[in-house]
mmCIF file of C-alpha atoms and ligand atoms in Angstrom:
data_model
loop_
_atom_site.group_PDB
_atom_site.id
_atom_site.type_symbol
_atom_site.label_atom_id
_atom_site.label_comp_id
_atom_site.label_asym_id
_atom_site.label_seq_id
_atom_site.Cartn_x
_atom_site.Cartn_y
_atom_site.Cartn_z
ATOM 1 C CA MET A 163 63.394 287.063 160.294
ATOM 2 C CA THR A 164 62.307 283.464 160.480
ATOM 3 C CA THR A 165 64.468 282.736 163.488
ATOM 4 C CA ASN A 166 61.606 282.481 165.942
ATOM 5 C CA ARG A 167 59.595 280.119 163.760
ATOM 6 C CA VAL A 168 62.662 278.035 163.091
ATOM 7 C CA ARG A 169 63.398 277.902 166.803
ATOM 8 C CA LYS A 170 59.860 276.807 167.636
ATOM 9 C CA GLY A 171 60.030 274.072 165.021
ATOM 10 C CA VAL A 172 63.250 272.774 166.472
ATOM 11 C CA ILE A 173 61.851 272.859 170.001
ATOM 12 C CA ARG A 174 58.783 270.902 168.900
ATOM 13 C CA GLY A 175 61.070 268.391 167.212
ATOM 14 C CA ARG A 176 63.025 268.000 170.416
ATOM 15 C CA MET A 177 59.841 267.564 172.446
ATOM 16 C CA ALA A 178 58.606 264.844 170.132
ATOM 17 C CA ALA A 179 61.961 263.088 170.058
ATOM 18 C CA SER A 180 62.717 263.244 173.771
ATOM 19 C CA GLY A 181 59.293 263.550 175.422
ATOM 20 C CA GLU A 182 60.397 266.766 177.161
ATOM 21 C CA SER A 183 57.955 269.586 177.854
ATOM 22 C CA TYR A 184 58.155 272.747 175.748
ATOM 23 C CA VAL A 185 59.910 274.676 178.523
ATOM 24 C CA VAL A 186 62.479 271.952 179.177
ATOM 25 C CA ALA A 187 63.141 271.441 175.483
ATOM 26 C CA ALA A 188 63.552 275.187 174.931
ATOM 27 C CA ARG A 189 65.965 275.507 177.860
ATOM 28 C CA ARG A 190 68.097 272.578 176.705
ATOM 29 C CA MET A 191 68.174 273.804 173.148
ATOM 30 C CA THR A 192 70.800 276.455 173.777
ATOM 31 C CA VAL A 193 73.344 276.027 171.056
ATOM 32 C CA PRO A 194 76.901 275.593 172.321
ATOM 33 C CA ARG A 195 79.304 278.397 171.446
ATOM 34 C CA GLY A 196 80.996 277.932 168.128
ATOM 35 C CA SER A 197 78.515 275.458 166.713
ATOM 36 C CA LYS A 198 76.083 276.496 164.047
ATOM 37 C CA ALA A 199 72.426 277.154 164.817
ATOM 38 C CA PRO A 200 69.972 274.777 163.112
ATOM 39 C CA ASP A 201 69.241 276.034 159.632
ATOM 40 C CA ALA A 202 65.896 276.532 157.925
ATOM 41 C CA ARG A 203 66.090 273.223 156.054
ATOM 42 C CA THR A 204 66.577 271.334 159.291
ATOM 43 C CA ALA A 205 63.635 273.186 160.819
ATOM 44 C CA ALA A 206 61.457 272.402 157.787
ATOM 45 C CA ALA A 207 62.412 268.730 158.003
ATOM 46 C CA LEU A 208 61.644 268.616 161.730
ATOM 47 C CA ALA A 209 58.264 270.265 161.128
ATOM 48 C CA THR A 210 57.560 267.634 158.465
ATOM 49 C CA ARG A 211 58.594 264.819 160.781
ATOM 50 C CA TYR A 212 57.051 265.845 164.113
ATOM 51 C CA TRP A 213 53.420 266.864 164.549
ATOM 52 C CA GLU A 214 50.308 265.708 166.346
ATOM 53 C CA PRO A 215 47.625 264.048 164.205
ATOM 54 C CA ALA A 216 44.574 266.233 163.534
ATOM 55 C CA GLU A 217 41.864 265.844 166.166
ATOM 56 C CA SER A 218 39.107 265.952 163.623
ATOM 57 C CA LEU A 219 39.046 264.891 160.012
ATOM 58 C CA ASP A 220 37.394 268.240 159.218
ATOM 59 C CA LEU A 221 40.650 269.969 160.092
ATOM 60 C CA PRO A 222 43.552 270.162 157.646
ATOM 61 C CA CYS A 223 46.220 267.601 158.394
ATOM 62 C CA PRO A 224 49.084 269.255 160.333
ATOM 63 C CA CYS A 225 51.764 267.397 158.361
ATOM 64 C CA GLY A 226 51.663 270.305 155.936
ATOM 65 C CA GLY A 227 52.593 268.121 153.019
ATOM 66 C CA THR A 228 50.977 265.810 150.549
ATOM 67 C CA CYS A 229 49.010 263.155 152.326
ATOM 68 C CA ALA A 230 45.824 261.333 151.488
ATOM 69 C CA PRO A 231 43.656 260.683 154.535
ATOM 70 C CA GLY A 232 40.015 259.732 154.219
ATOM 71 C CA GLU A 233 40.288 256.084 153.177
ATOM 72 C CA ARG A 234 37.611 253.869 154.707
ATOM 73 C CA CYS A 235 38.609 250.924 156.860
ATOM 74 C CA THR A 236 37.526 247.619 155.359
ATOM 75 C CA ARG A 237 37.066 246.086 158.813
ATOM 76 C CA CYS A 238 35.091 248.726 160.755
ATOM 77 C CA HIS A 239 34.261 251.285 158.017
ATOM 78 C CA ALA A 240 35.641 254.190 160.035
ATOM 79 C CA THR A 241 37.995 256.647 158.350
ATOM 80 C CA TYR A 242 41.770 256.513 158.377
ATOM 81 C CA ARG A 243 43.743 259.540 159.446
ATOM 82 C CA HIS A 244 47.359 260.493 158.862
ATOM 83 C CA ALA A 245 49.171 259.499 162.072
ATOM 84 C CA ALA A 246 52.914 259.740 161.512
ATOM 85 C CA ARG A 247 55.647 260.498 159.009
ATOM 86 C CA ILE A 248 59.192 259.129 159.171
ATOM 87 C CA PRO A 249 62.087 259.033 156.693
ATOM 88 C CA GLY A 250 61.099 256.408 154.142
ATOM 89 C CA SER A 251 64.429 255.467 152.597
ATOM 90 C CA ASP A 252 68.091 254.971 153.488
ATOM 91 C CA THR A 253 69.322 256.419 150.227
ATOM 92 C CA ASP A 254 66.763 258.970 148.992
ATOM 93 C CA VAL A 255 66.372 262.000 151.261
ATOM 94 C CA GLU A 256 63.129 263.030 149.540
ATOM 95 C CA LEU A 257 61.234 259.874 150.467
ATOM 96 C CA TRP A 258 59.078 259.762 153.571
ATOM 97 C CA GLN A 259 56.897 256.993 154.890
ATOM 98 C CA ASP A 260 53.410 258.014 155.940
ATOM 99 C CA ARG A 261 51.429 255.940 158.410
ATOM 100 C CA TYR A 262 47.654 256.015 158.515
ATOM 101 C CA ASP A 263 45.679 254.728 161.493
ATOM 102 C CA CYS A 264 42.020 253.781 161.481
ATOM 103 C CA THR A 265 40.015 256.013 163.815
ATOM 104 C CA GLY A 266 37.725 253.098 164.691
ATOM 105 C CA CYS A 267 39.976 250.079 165.192
ATOM 106 C CA ALA A 268 43.628 249.062 165.293
ATOM 107 C CA ASN A 269 44.036 248.791 161.524
ATOM 108 C CA THR A 270 46.956 250.707 160.101
ATOM 109 C CA TYR A 271 48.790 251.012 156.811
ATOM 110 C CA SER A 272 51.780 252.875 155.450
ATOM 111 C CA PHE A 273 53.074 254.063 152.142
ATOM 112 C CA THR A 274 55.950 256.099 150.791
ATOM 113 C CA VAL A 275 55.622 259.640 149.470
ATOM 114 C CA SER A 276 58.152 261.840 147.723
ATOM 115 C CA LEU A 277 58.532 265.398 149.044
ATOM 116 C CA PRO A 278 61.275 266.983 146.929
ATOM 117 C CA ASP A 279 61.129 270.321 148.752
ATOM 118 C CA ARG A 280 61.205 268.678 152.211
ATOM 119 C CA PRO A 281 64.281 266.433 152.380
ATOM 120 C CA TRP A 282 64.984 264.735 155.750
ATOM 121 C CA GLY A 283 68.735 264.929 155.309
ATOM 122 C CA ALA A 284 71.654 266.127 153.254
ATOM 123 C CA VAL A 285 73.558 264.334 150.528
ATOM 124 C CA GLN A 286 77.323 264.729 150.725
ATOM 125 C CA THR A 287 79.651 263.695 147.943
ATOM 126 C CA VAL A 288 83.119 262.794 149.180
ATOM 127 C CA PRO A 289 85.769 262.844 146.425
ATOM 128 C CA GLN A 290 88.154 259.869 146.378
ATOM 129 C CA ARG A 291 91.788 259.799 145.318
ATOM 130 C CA GLY A 292 93.135 257.880 142.374
ATOM 131 C CA GLY A 293 90.197 258.457 140.085
ATOM 132 C CA ARG A 294 87.869 256.260 142.127
ATOM 133 C CA GLU A 295 84.160 256.976 142.223
ATOM 134 C CA PRO A 296 83.230 259.584 144.840
ATOM 135 C CA ILE A 297 81.445 258.234 147.892
ATOM 136 C CA VAL A 298 77.931 259.535 148.449
ATOM 137 C CA ARG A 299 76.999 259.966 152.077
ATOM 138 C CA ILE A 300 73.498 260.493 153.396
ATOM 139 C CA LYS A 301 73.297 262.435 156.612
ATOM 140 C CA PRO A 302 69.936 262.905 158.333
ATOM 141 C CA PHE A 303 69.420 266.426 159.708
ATOM 142 C CA GLU A 304 70.019 266.765 163.422
ATOM 143 C CA GLY A 305 67.077 265.565 165.480
ATOM 144 C CA ILE A 306 65.331 263.775 162.617
ATOM 145 C CA GLY A 307 65.521 260.350 164.195
ATOM 146 C CA HIS A 308 65.987 258.160 161.141
ATOM 147 C CA PRO A 309 64.873 254.567 161.812
ATOM 148 C CA ASN A 310 68.006 253.043 160.204
ATOM 149 C CA LEU A 311 70.695 255.701 159.831
ATOM 150 C CA PRO A 312 72.780 257.212 162.654
ATOM 151 C CA ALA A 313 72.369 260.944 163.262
HETATM 152 ZN ZN1 ZN B 627 48.986 264.536 156.604
HETATM 153 ZN ZN1 ZN B 628 38.923 250.142 161.311
#
């Protein structure tokens, strides 16, 4: 059973999105009757999206995915660390944008990574009548907080 891990991931996602404490987020997470519980893919996406940056560069980055910290800042020569990850595209659910912050000054930079096994949303193909091209809809998973797309 992965239910407990999935649940914790969702709660953490809620905390990060809403600023609620763990207890409050857990209490408010009760799923209304008749609606489906968050699935494992949603939980994986939330875990990819919401985490606290590592306190020390000696520790593995908590993003759990491919990231490349360790660049040196050209201004202060301190090291950059992975600070945040958000959906990095409006059309490709596998693209995420990683932000790196300098640990010594306010310098920051971002770039896009592809995580094929960690999509931030689902792709739905809606068939059209009259032989027209089907419409492709991108739907971010619940709680993902896409910067451009509605939930
Ligand atoms: Zn990372
Ligand atoms: Zn710096």
